[in-house]
GROMACS .gro file of C-alpha atoms in nm:
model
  349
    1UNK     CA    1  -1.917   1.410  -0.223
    2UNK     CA    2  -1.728   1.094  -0.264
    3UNK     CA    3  -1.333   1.009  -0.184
    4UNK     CA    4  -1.176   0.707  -0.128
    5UNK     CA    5  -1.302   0.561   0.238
    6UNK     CA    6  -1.612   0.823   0.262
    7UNK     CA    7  -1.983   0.791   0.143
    8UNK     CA    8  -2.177   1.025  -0.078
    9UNK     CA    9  -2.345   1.366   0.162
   10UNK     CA   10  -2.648   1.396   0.022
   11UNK     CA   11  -3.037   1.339  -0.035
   12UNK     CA   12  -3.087   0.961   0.091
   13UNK     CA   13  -2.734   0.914   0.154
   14UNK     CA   14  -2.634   0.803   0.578
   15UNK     CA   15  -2.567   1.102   0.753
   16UNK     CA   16  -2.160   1.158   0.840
   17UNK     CA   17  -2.101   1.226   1.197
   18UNK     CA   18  -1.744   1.394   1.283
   19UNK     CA   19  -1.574   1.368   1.582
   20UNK     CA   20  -1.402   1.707   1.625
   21UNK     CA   21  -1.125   1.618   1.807
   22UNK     CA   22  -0.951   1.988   1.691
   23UNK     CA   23  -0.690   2.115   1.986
   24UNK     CA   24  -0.850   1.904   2.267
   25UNK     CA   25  -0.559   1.674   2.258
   26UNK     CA   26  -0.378   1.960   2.423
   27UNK     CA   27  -0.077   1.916   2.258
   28UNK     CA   28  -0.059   1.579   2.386
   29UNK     CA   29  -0.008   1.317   2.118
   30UNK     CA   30  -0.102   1.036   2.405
   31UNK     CA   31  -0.431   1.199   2.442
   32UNK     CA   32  -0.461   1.297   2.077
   33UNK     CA   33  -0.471   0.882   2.014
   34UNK     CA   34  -0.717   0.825   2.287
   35UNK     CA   35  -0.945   1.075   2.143
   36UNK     CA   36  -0.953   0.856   1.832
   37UNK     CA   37  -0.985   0.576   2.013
   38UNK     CA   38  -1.262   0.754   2.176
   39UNK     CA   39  -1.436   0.867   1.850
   40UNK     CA   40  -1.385   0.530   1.706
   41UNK     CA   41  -1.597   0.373   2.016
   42UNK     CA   42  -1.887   0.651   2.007
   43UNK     CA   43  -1.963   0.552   1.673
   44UNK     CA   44  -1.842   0.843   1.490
   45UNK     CA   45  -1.785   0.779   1.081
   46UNK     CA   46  -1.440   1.050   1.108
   47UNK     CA   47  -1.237   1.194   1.340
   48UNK     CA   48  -1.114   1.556   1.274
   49UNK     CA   49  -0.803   1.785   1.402
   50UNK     CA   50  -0.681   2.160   1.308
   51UNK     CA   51  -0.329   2.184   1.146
   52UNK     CA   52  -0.150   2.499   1.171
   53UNK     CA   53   0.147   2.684   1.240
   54UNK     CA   54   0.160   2.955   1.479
   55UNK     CA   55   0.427   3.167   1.281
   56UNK     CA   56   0.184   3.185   0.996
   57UNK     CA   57  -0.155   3.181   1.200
   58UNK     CA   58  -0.121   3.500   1.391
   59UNK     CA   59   0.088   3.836   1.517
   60UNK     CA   60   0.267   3.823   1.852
   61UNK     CA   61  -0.006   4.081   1.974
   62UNK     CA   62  -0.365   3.923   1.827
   63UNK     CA   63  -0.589   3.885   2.097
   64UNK     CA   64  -0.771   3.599   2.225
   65UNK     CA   65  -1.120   3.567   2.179
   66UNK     CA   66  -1.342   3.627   2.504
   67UNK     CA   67  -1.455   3.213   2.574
   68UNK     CA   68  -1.048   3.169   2.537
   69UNK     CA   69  -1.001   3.424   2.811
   70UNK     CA   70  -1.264   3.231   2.986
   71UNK     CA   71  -1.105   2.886   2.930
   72UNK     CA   72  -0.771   2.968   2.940
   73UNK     CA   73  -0.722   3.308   3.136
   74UNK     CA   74  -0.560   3.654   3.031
   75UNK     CA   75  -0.214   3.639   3.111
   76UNK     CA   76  -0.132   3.359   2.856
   77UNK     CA   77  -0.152   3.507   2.519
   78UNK     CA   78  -0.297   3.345   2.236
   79UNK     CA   79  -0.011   3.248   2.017
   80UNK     CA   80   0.143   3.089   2.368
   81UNK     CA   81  -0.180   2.888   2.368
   82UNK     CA   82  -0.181   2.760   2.042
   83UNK     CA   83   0.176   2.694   2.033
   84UNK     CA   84   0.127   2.436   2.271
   85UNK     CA   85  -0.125   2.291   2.062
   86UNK     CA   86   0.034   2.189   1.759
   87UNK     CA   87   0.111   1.922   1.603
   88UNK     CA   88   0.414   1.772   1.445
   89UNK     CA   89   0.364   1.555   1.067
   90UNK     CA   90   0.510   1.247   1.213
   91UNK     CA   91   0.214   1.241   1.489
   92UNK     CA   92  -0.039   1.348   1.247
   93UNK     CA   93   0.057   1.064   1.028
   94UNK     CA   94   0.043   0.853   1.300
   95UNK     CA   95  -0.309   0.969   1.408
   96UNK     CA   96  -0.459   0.909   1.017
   97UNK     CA   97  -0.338   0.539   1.012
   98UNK     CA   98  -0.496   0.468   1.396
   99UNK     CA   99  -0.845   0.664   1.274
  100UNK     CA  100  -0.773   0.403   0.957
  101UNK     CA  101  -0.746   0.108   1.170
  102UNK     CA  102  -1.026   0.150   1.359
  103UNK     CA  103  -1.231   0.244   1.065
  104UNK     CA  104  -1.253   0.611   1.082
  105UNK     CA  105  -1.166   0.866   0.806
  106UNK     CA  106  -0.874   1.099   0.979
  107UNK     CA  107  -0.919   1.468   0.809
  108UNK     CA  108  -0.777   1.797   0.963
  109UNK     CA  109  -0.833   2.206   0.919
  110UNK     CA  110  -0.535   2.320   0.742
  111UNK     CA  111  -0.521   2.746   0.829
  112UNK     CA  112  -0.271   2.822   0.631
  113UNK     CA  113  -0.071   2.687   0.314
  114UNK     CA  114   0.192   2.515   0.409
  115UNK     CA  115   0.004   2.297   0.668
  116UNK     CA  116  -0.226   2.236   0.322
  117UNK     CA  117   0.037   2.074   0.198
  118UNK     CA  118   0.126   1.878   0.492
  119UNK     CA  119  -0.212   1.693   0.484
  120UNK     CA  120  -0.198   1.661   0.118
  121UNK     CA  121   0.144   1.440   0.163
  122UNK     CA  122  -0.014   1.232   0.424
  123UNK     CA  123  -0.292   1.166   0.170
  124UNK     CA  124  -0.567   1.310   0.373
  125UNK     CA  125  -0.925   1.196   0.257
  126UNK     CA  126  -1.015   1.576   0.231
  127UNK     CA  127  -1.009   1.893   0.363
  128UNK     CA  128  -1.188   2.110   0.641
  129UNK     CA  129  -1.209   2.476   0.599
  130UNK     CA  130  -1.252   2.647   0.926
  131UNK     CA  131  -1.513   2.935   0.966
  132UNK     CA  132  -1.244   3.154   0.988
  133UNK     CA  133  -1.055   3.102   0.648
  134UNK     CA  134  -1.377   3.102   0.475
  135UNK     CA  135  -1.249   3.483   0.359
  136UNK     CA  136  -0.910   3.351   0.350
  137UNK     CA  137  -0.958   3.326  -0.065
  138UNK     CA  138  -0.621   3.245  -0.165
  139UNK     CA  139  -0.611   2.956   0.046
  140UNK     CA  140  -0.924   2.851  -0.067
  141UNK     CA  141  -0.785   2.855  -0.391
  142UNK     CA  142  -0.453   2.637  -0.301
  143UNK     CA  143  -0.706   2.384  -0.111
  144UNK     CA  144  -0.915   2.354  -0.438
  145UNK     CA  145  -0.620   2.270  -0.684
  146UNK     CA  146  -0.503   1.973  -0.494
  147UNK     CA  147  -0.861   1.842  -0.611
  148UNK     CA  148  -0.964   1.666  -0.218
  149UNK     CA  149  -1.332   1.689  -0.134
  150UNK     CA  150  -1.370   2.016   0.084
  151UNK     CA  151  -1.607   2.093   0.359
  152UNK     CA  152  -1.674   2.439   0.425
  153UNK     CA  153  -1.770   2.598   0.775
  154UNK     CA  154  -1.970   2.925   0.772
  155UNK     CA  155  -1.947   3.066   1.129
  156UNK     CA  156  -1.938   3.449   1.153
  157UNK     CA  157  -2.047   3.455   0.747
  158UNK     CA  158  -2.294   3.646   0.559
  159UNK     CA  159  -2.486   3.452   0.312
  160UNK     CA  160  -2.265   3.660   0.013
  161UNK     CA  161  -1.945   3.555   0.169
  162UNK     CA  162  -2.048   3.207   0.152
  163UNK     CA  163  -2.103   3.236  -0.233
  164UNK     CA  164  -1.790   3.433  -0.256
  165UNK     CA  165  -1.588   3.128  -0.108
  166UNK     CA  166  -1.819   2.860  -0.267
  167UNK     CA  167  -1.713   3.052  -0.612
  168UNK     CA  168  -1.307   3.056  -0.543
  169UNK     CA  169  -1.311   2.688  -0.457
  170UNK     CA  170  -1.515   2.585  -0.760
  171UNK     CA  171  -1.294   2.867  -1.011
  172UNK     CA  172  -0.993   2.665  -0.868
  173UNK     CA  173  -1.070   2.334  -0.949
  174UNK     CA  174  -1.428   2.277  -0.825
  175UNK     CA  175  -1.335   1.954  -0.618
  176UNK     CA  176  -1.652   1.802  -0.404
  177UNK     CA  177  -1.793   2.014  -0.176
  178UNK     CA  178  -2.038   2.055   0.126
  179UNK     CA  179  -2.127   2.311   0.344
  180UNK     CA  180  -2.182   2.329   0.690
  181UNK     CA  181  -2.400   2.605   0.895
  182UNK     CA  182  -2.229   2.691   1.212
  183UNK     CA  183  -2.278   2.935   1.491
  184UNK     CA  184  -1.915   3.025   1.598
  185UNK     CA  185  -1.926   3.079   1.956
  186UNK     CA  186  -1.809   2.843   2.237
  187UNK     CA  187  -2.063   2.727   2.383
  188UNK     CA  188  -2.294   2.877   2.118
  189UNK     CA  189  -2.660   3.004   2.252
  190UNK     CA  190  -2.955   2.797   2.076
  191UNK     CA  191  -3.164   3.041   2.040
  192UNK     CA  192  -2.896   3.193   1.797
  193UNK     CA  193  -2.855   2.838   1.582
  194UNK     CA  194  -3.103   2.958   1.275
  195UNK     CA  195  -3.121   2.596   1.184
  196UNK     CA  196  -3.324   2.682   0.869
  197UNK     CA  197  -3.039   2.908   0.773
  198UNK     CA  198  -2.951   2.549   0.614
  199UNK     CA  199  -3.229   2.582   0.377
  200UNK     CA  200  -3.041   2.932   0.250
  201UNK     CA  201  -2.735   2.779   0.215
  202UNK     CA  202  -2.868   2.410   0.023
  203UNK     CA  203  -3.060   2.688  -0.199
  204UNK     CA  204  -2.734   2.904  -0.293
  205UNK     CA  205  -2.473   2.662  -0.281
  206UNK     CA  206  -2.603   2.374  -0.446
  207UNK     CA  207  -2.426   2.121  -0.270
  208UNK     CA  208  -2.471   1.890   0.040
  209UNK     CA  209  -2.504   2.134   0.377
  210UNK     CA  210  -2.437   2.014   0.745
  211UNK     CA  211  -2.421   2.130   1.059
  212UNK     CA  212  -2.099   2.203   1.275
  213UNK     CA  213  -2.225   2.195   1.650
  214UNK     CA  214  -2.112   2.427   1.912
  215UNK     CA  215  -2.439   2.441   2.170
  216UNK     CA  216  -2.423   2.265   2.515
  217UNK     CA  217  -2.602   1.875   2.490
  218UNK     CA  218  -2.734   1.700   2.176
  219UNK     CA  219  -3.076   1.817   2.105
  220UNK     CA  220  -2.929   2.113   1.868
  221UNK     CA  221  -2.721   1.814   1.688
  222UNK     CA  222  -3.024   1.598   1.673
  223UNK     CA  223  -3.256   1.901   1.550
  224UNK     CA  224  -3.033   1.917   1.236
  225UNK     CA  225  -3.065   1.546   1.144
  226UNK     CA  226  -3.400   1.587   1.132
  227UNK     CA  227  -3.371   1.895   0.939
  228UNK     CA  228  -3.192   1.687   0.675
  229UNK     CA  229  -2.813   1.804   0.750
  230UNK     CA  230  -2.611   1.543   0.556
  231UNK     CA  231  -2.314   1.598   0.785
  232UNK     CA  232  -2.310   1.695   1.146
  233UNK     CA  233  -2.024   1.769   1.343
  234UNK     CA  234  -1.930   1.805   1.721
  235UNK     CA  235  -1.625   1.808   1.933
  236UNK     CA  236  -1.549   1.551   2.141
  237UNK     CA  237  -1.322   1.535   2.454
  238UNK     CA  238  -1.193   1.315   2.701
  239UNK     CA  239  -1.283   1.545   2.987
  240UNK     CA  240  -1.443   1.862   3.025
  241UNK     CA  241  -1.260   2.017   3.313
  242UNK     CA  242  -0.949   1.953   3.056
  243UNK     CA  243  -0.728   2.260   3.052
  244UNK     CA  244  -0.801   2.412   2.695
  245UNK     CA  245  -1.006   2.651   2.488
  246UNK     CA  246  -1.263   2.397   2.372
  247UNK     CA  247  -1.366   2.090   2.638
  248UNK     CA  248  -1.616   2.294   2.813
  249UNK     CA  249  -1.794   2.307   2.463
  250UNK     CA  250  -1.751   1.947   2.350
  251UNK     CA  251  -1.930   1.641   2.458
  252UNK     CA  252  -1.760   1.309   2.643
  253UNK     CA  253  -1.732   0.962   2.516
  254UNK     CA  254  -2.088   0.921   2.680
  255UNK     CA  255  -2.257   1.218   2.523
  256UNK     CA  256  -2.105   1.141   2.201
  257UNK     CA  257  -2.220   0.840   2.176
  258UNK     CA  258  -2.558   0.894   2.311
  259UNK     CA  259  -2.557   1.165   2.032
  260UNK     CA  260  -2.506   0.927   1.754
  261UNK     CA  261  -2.727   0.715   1.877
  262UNK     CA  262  -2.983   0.977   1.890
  263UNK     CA  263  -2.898   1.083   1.501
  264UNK     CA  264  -2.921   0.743   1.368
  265UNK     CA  265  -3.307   0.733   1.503
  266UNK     CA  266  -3.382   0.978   1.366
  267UNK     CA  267  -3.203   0.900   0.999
  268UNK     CA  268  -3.369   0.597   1.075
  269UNK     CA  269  -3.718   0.744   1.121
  270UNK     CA  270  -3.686   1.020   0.827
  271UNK     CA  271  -3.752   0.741   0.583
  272UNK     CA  272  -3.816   0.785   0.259
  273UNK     CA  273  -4.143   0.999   0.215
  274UNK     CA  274  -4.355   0.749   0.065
  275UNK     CA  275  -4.695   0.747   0.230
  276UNK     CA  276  -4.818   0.357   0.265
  277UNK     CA  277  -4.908   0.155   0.544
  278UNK     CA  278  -4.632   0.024   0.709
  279UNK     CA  279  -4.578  -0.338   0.848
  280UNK     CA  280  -4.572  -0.276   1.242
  281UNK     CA  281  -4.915  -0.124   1.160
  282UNK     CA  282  -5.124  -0.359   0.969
  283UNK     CA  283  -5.239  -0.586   1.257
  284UNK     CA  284  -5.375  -0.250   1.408
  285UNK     CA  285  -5.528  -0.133   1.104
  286UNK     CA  286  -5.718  -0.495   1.110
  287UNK     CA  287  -5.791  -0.437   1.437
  288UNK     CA  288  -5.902  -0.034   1.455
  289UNK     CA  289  -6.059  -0.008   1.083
  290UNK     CA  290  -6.437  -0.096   0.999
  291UNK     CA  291  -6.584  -0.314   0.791
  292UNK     CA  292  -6.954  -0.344   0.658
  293UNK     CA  293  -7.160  -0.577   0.930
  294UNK     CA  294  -7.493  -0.777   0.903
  295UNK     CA  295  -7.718  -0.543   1.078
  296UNK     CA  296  -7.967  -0.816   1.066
  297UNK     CA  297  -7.997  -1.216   0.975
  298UNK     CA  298  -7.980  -1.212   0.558
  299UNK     CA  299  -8.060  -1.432   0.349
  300UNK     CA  300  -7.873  -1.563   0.030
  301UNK     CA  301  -7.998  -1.409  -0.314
  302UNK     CA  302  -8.164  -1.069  -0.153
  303UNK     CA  303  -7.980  -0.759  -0.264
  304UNK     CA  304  -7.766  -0.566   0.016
  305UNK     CA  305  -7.960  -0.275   0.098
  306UNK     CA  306  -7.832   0.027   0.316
  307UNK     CA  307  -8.080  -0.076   0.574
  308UNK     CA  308  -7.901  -0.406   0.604
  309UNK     CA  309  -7.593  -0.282   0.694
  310UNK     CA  310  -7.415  -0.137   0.994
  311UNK     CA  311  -7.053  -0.014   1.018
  312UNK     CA  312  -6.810  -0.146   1.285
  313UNK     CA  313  -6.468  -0.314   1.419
  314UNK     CA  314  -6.274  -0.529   1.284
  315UNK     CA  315  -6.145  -0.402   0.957
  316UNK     CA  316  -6.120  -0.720   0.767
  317UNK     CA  317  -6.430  -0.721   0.560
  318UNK     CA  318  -6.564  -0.501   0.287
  319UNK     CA  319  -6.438  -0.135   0.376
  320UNK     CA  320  -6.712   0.139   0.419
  321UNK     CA  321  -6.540   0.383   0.166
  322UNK     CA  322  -6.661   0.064  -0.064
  323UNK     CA  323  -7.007   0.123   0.058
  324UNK     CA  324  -7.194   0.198  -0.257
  325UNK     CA  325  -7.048  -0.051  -0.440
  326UNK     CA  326  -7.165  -0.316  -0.218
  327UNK     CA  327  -7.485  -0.151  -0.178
  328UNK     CA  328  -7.760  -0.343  -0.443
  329UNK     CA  329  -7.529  -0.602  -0.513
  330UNK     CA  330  -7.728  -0.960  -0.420
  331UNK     CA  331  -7.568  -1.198  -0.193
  332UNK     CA  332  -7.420  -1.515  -0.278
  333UNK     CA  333  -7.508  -1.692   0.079
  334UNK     CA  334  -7.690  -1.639   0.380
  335UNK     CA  335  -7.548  -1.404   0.603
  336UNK     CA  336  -7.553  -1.360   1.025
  337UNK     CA  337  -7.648  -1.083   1.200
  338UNK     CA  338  -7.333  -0.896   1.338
  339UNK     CA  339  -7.132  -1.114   1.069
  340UNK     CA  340  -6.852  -0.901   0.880
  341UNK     CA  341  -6.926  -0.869   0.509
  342UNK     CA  342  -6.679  -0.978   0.259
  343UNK     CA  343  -6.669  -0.940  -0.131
  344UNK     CA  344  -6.681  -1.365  -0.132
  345UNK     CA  345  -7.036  -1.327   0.042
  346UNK     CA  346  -7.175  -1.064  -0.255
  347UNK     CA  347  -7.274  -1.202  -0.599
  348UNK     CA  348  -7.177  -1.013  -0.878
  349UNK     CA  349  -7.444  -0.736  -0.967
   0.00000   0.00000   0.00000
């Protein structure tokens, strides 16, 4: 997936950490700038926000979900909540040229049409599709005509609705696309994650997969770089004891950072998958290999018998896998008991 200001997700390609900044600005456009700020200092590559409008998001009656009641209470309802918790163009647009200035890519989670178009205006690098738009086809459509990268969250899906969304958006103009395993409850349980459910989705949707983070900690995050998730994503706030549906499921500033630090490690340490020795190890393997030894005084122009050899540290002369070779070959000077053997000290045969 490539757009102007992003790198390719993929095989080999430097795994793209996203700051999900989503509603835990509060509705606060102060705080929604220090949470780029803050994503900006953990060493996050984007930051990321939801855009939508509550008249076209939801009925007057929808219920909130049960971790909203949790965070939130009962007697506000849900469309009182969000309401509070959008966010007006002029701020948005403000918000993608701070993330620009202190190098990340601003992107956002359109939920409905209009707000598409919104973030198309401001020139967005791409678009987010929240887990719960991924049956939302006609918008899926509309997203995919504009021709902006897309990355697809796949919370509460079945491995067929996946393909049914992956198909709309590449019918519609088949822009770039990854897709990102996600377990849609906040916090989310680990032992529900299905990490390897990644595997499915690389195998069905042929296209970079990632992994949107909802658990308590890091490790989950972490386990998914290792698993080869070319994006990973995980809110972020300011303060967990925020007011708000989704700080008790993010990570601070510290844990964010600690969290990137932990994923480039282990980018770091996935390598390549070459086996070869690798240069912090070849003092050692001078040091812990074997070499053929003098098991006795020997003298120049007998040939090396078995019986004239023993087998120990250093590793610097002739290797014992090269023991026949040596063996019957006549050497070239005299040798000292307990002396490593080299080729320079056997004539040729």
């Amino acid at each position: 997936m490539t757009a102007p200001g992003l790198p390719c997700f993929g095989a080999g390609g430097r795994i793209y950490i996203v700051a999900e900044a989503g509603v835990n600005h509060n509705g606060d456009p102060a705080l929604a700038r220090r949470l780029v700020d803050a994503a900006a200092e953990s060493g996050a590559d984007a930051v990321k926000f939801q855009t939508f409008r509550v008249d076209a998001l939801l009925t007057r009656g929808a219920p909130k979900a049960g971790y909203q009641v949790e965070t939130t209470g009962a007697d506000e309802s849900q469309r009182d909540m969000l309401a509070r918790l959008e966010l007006a163009t002029a701020v948005l647009a403000e918000l993608k040229d701070r993330a620009a200035k202190r190098g990340l890519t601003f992107f956002s989670a359109p939920f409905d049409e209009e707000s598409a178009d919104v973030l198309d205006r401001l020139g967005v690098a791409l678009f987010k599709v929240p887990s719960g738009e991924i049956t939302n086809l006609p918008l899926l459509r509309h997203l995919a005509s504009k021709g902006r990268p897309i990355i697809l969250s796949t919370g509460m899906s079945s491995l067929d609705e996946v393909e049914q969304a992956v198909a709309a958006i590449r019918a519609a103009g088949n822009p770039p696309l990854a897709v990102l395993h996600c377990l849609s409850a906040y916090p989310a349980p680990a032992a529900e994650v299905n990490l390897r459910a990644m595997d499915a989705l690389a195998a069905r949707c042929g296209c970079p997969v990632g992994f949107s983070d909802h658990t308590l900690g890091i490790e989950i995050a972490v386990a998914a770089a290792a698993r080869g998730a070319a994006i990973i994503e995980k809110h972020l706030t300011l303060d967990k004891t925020l007011p708000g549906p989704d700080h008790r499921a993010s990570l601070d500033p510290v844990e964010f950072a600690a969290m990137v630090r932990a994923i480039r490690a282990v980018e770091s340490a996935l390598g390549d998958g070459t086996k070869r020795p690798m240069p912090s190890e070849l003092d050692t393997r001078r040091v812990a290999r074997k070499s053929l030894v003098a098991a006795r005084a020997l003298r120049a122009g007998a040939r090396l018998g078995a019986e004239d050899v023993l087998i120990k540290r250093p590793g610097t002369g002739i290797s014992p896998a090269d023991l026949d070779k040596a063996i019957g070959r006549p050497l070239a000077r005299d040798i000292a008991a307990d002396e490593v053997i080299g080729w320079e000290a056997l004539a040729e045969p």
